[in-house]
Short mmCIF file of C-alpha atoms in Angstrom, two decimals:
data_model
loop_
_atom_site.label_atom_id
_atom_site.label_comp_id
_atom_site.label_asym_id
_atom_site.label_seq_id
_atom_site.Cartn_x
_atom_site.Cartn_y
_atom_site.Cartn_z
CA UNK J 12 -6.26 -20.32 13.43
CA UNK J 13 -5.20 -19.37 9.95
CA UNK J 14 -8.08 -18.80 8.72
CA UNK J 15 -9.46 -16.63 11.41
CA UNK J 16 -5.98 -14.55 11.74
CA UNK J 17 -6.08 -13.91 8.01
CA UNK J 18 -9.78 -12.81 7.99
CA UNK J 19 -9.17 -10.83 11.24
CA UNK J 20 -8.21 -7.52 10.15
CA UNK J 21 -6.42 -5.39 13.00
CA UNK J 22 -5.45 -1.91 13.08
CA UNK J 23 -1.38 -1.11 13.32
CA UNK J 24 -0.70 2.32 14.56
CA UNK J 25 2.52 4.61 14.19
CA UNK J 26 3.56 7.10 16.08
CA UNK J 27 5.95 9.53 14.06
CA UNK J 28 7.07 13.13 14.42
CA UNK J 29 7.91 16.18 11.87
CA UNK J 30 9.15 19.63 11.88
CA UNK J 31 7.56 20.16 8.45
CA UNK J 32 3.96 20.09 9.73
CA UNK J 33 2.28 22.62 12.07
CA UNK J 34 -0.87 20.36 12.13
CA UNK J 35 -1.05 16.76 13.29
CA UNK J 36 -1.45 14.82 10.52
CA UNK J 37 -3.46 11.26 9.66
CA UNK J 38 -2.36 8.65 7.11
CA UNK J 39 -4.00 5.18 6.49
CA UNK J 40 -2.08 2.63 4.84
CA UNK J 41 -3.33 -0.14 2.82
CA UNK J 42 -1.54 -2.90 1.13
CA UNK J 43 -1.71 -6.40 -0.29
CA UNK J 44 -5.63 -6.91 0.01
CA UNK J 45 -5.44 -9.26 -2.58
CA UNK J 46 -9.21 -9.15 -3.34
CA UNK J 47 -10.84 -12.43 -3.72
CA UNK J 48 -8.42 -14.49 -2.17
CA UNK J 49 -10.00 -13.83 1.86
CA UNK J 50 -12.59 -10.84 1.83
CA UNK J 51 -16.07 -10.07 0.27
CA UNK J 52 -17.16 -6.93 -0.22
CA UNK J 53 -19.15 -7.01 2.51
CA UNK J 54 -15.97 -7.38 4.76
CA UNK J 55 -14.75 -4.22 3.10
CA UNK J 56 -18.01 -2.05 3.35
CA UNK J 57 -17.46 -2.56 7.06
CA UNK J 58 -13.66 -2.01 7.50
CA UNK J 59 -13.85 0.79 4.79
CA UNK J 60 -16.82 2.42 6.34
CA UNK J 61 -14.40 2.82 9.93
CA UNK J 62 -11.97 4.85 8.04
CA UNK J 63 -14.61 7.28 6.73
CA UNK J 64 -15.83 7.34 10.18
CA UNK J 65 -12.03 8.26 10.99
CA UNK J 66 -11.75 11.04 8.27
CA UNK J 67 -8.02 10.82 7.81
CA UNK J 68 -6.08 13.67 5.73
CA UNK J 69 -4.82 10.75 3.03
CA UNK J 70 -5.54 7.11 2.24
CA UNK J 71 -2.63 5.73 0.57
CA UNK J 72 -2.73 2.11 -1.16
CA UNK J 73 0.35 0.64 -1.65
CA UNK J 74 -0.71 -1.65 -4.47
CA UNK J 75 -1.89 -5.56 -4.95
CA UNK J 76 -5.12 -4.90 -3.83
CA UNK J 77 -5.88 -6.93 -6.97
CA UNK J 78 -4.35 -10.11 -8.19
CA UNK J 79 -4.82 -12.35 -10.76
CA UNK J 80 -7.62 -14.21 -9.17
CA UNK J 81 -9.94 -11.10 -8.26
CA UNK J 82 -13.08 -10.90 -10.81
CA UNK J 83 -14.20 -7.99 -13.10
CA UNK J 84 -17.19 -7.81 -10.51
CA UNK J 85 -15.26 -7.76 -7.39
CA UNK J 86 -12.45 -5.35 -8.94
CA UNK J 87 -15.48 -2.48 -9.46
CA UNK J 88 -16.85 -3.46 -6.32
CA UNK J 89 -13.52 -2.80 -4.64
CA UNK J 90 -12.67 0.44 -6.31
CA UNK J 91 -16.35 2.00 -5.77
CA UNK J 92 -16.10 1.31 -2.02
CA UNK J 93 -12.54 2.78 -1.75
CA UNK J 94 -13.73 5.37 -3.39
CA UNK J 95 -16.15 6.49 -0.54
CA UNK J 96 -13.71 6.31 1.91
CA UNK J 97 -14.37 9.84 3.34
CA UNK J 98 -10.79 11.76 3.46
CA UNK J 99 -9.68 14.97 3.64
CA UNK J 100 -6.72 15.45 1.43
CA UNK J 101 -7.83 12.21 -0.97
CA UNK J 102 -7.07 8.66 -2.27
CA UNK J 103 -3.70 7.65 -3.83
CA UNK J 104 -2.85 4.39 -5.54
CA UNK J 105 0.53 2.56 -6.15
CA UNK J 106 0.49 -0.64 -8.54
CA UNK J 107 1.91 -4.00 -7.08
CA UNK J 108 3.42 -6.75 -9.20
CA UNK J 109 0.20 -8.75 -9.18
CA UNK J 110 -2.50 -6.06 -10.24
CA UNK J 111 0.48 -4.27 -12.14
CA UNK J 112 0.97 -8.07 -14.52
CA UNK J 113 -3.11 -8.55 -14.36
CA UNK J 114 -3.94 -10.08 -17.71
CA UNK J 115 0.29 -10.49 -18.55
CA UNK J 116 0.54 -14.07 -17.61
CA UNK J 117 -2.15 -15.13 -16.19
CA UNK J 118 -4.85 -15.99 -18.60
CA UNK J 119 -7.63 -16.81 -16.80
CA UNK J 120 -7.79 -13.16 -15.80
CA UNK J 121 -10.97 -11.11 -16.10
CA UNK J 122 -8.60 -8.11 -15.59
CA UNK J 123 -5.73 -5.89 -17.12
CA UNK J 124 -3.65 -3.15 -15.65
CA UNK J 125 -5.65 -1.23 -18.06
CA UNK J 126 -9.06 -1.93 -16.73
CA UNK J 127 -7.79 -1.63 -13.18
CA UNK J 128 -6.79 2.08 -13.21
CA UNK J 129 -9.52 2.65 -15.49
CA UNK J 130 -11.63 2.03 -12.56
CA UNK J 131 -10.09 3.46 -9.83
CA UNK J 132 -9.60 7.64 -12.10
CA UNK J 133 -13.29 6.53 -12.52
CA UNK J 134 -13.95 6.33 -8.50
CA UNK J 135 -11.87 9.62 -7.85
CA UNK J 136 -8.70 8.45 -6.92
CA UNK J 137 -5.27 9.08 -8.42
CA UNK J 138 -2.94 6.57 -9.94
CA UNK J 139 0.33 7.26 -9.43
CA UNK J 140 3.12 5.46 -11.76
CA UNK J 141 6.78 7.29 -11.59
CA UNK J 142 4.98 10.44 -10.88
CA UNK J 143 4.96 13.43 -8.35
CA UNK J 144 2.14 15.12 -6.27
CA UNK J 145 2.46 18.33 -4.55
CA UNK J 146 -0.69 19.02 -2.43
CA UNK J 147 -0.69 22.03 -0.14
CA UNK J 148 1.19 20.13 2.79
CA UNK J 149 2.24 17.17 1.52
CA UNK J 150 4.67 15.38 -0.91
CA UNK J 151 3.63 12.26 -2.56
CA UNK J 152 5.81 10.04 -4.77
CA UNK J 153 4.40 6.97 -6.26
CA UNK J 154 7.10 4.56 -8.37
CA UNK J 155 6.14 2.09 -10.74
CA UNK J 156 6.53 -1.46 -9.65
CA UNK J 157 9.73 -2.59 -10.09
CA UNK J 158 8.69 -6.16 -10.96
CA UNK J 159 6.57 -4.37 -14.10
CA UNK J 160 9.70 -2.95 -15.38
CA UNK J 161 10.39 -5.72 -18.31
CA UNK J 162 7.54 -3.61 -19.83
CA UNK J 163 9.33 -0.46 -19.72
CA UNK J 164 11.82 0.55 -17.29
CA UNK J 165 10.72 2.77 -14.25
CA UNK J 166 12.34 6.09 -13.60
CA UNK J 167 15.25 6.83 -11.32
CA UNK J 168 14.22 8.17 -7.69
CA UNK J 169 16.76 11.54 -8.58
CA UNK J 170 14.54 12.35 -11.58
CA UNK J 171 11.26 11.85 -9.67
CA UNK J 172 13.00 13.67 -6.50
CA UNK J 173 13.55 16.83 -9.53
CA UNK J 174 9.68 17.40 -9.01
CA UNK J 175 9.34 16.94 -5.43
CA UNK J 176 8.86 20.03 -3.32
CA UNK J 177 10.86 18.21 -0.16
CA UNK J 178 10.23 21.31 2.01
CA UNK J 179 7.28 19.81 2.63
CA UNK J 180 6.09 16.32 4.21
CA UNK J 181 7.71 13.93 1.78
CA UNK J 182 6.53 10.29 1.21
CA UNK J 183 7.47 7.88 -0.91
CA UNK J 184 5.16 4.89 -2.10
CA UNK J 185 6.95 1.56 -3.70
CA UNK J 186 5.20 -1.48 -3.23
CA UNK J 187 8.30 -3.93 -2.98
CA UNK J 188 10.60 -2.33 -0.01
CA UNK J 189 13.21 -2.24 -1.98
CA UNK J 190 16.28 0.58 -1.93
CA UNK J 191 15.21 1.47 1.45
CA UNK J 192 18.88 3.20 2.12
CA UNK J 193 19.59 4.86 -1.11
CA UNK J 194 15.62 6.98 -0.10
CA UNK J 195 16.63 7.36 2.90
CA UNK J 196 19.93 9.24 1.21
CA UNK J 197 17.60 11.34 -0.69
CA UNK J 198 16.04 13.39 2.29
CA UNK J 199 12.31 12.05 1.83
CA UNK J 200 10.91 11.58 4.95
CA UNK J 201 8.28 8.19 5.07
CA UNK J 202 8.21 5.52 2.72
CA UNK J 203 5.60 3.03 2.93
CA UNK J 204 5.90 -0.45 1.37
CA UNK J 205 3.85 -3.82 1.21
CA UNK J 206 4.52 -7.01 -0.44
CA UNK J 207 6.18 -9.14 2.00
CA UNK J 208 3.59 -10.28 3.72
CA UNK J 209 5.74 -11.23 6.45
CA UNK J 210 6.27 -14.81 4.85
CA UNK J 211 2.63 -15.16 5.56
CA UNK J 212 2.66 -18.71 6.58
CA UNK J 213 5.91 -20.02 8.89
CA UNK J 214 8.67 -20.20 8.26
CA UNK J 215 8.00 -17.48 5.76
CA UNK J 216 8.98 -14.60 7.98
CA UNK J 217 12.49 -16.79 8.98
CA UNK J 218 13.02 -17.58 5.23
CA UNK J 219 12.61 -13.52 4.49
CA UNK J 220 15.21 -12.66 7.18
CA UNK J 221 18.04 -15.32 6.51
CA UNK J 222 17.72 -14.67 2.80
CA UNK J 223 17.96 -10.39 3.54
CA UNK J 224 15.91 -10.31 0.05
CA UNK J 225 15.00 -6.75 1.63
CA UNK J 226 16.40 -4.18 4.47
CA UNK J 227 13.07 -4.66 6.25
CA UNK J 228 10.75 -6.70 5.77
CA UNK J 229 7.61 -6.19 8.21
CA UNK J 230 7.53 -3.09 10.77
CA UNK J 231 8.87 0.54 11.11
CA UNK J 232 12.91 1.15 11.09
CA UNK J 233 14.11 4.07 11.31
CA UNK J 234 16.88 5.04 8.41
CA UNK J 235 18.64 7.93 9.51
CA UNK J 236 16.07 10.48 9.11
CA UNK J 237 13.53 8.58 7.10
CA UNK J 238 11.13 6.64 8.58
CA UNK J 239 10.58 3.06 6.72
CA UNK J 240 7.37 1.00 7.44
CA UNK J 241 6.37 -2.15 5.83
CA UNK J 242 2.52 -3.81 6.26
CA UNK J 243 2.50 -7.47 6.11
CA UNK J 244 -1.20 -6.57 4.15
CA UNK J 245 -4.41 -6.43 4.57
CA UNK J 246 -5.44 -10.22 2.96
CA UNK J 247 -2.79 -12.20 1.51
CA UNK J 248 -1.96 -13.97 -1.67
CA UNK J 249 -3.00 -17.53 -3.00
CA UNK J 250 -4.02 -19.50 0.19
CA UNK J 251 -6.32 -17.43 2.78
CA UNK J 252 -4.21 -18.81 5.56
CA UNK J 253 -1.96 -16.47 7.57
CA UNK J 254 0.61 -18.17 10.30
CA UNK J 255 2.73 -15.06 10.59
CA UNK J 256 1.47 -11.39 12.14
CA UNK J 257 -1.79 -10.72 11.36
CA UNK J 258 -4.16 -8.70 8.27
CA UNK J 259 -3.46 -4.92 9.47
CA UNK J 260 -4.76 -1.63 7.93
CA UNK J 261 -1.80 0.99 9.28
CA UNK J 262 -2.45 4.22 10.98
CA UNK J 263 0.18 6.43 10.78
CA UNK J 264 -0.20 9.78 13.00
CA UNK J 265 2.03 12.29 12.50
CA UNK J 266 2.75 15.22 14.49
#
């Protein structure tokens, strides 16, 4: 049943609304693929190939679609497919603390942080790292990971929030769901997280909520005005056994 639940990717769909859009709006969420560890690329062709078919206006990754474990092959693999993913408004990329430490501790990587965005500029698809985009409808702010930050220190959300034009659709992309409040305080509008996993395996998702290591740690919350949603991933890490919720891709439709 593990197995089958982890390699069983379902689709999670959102509902949200927005006076700062006069179009409905499409945004596909993926997180914490974790490439090696459960799916080929073959599994991918056919689960990235339904998105294209799908069009949405953004594909958003939310980082640790690598880990330590993926190869150099598989990485390029990964990154050409995503790049094919047929959207309309284009492909945005968040680190996680695995692919953001790729090559840091783990020595039996074939891959570095380096390498990895590398890859993904070369595929068409933007790397954001403490930095703001401002497309013609749509705010995007990608933070560094915060586990990456004993490299160099990641920027405070006020400073990235300086070059944010928030009269439009404002989302916020940090792979650990951390600080969900103090956004929320800021007037952004989504913010989209992974790494939880939802525990994964039980008693993970019990052992996440006793401990409160994060405001939410699996679903969509509402935070006064912002709307918070955490995937529990598309693979998972280490072991491709999943006990808890099941490998999602997230829809988000906006309107």
């Amino acid at each position: 049943y593990g197995f089958y639940n982890m390699k069983n990717v379902q689709i999670t769909n959102y509902s949200l609304e927005s006076n700062k859009i006069d179009f409905p709006m499409q945004i596909v969420f993926i997180s914490d693929l974790h490439m090696g560890t459960t799916l080929n690329t073959n599994d991918l062709e056919k689960y990235f190939n339904n998105i294209s078919n799908d069009n949405p206006d953004y594909l958003l990754l939310g980082g640790d679609v690598f880990d330590e474990s993926t190869s150099y092959n598989d990485m390029r693999k990964t990154a050409e497919l995503l790049g094919k993913i047929k959207t309309k408004k284009g492909i945005y990329f968040i680190f996680g603390n695995h692919d953001a430490l790729c090559g840091v501790y783990s020595g039996t990587s074939e891959i570095t942080k380096n390498i990895i965005q590398n890859e993904l500029i070369k595929n068409n698809i933007t790397v954001l790292e403490d930095s703001v985009i401002n497309t013609d409808n749509m705010c995007i702010i990608g933070r560094k990971e915060a586990s990456d930050s004993i490299i160099g220190n990641r920027a405070d959300l006020d400073r990235l929030l300086a070059n944010a034009n928030m009269s439009n659709f404002t989302v916020l992309l940090d792979h650990q769901p951390l600080d969900i409040s103090i956004a929320a305080e800021s007037g952004i509008d989504l913010m989209l997280s992974g790494h939880t996993h939802n525990g994964q395996i039980w008693p993970g998702d019990i052992v996440l909520k006793l401990l409160s290591l994060n405001e939410l740690s699996y679903g969509h919350q509402l935070f006064k005005n912002m709307d918070a949603i955490v995937s529990c991933g598309m693979g998972g890490w280490g072991t491709p056994f999943r006990t808890v919720s099941h490998s999602e891709i997230v829809y988000i439709n906006i309107n």
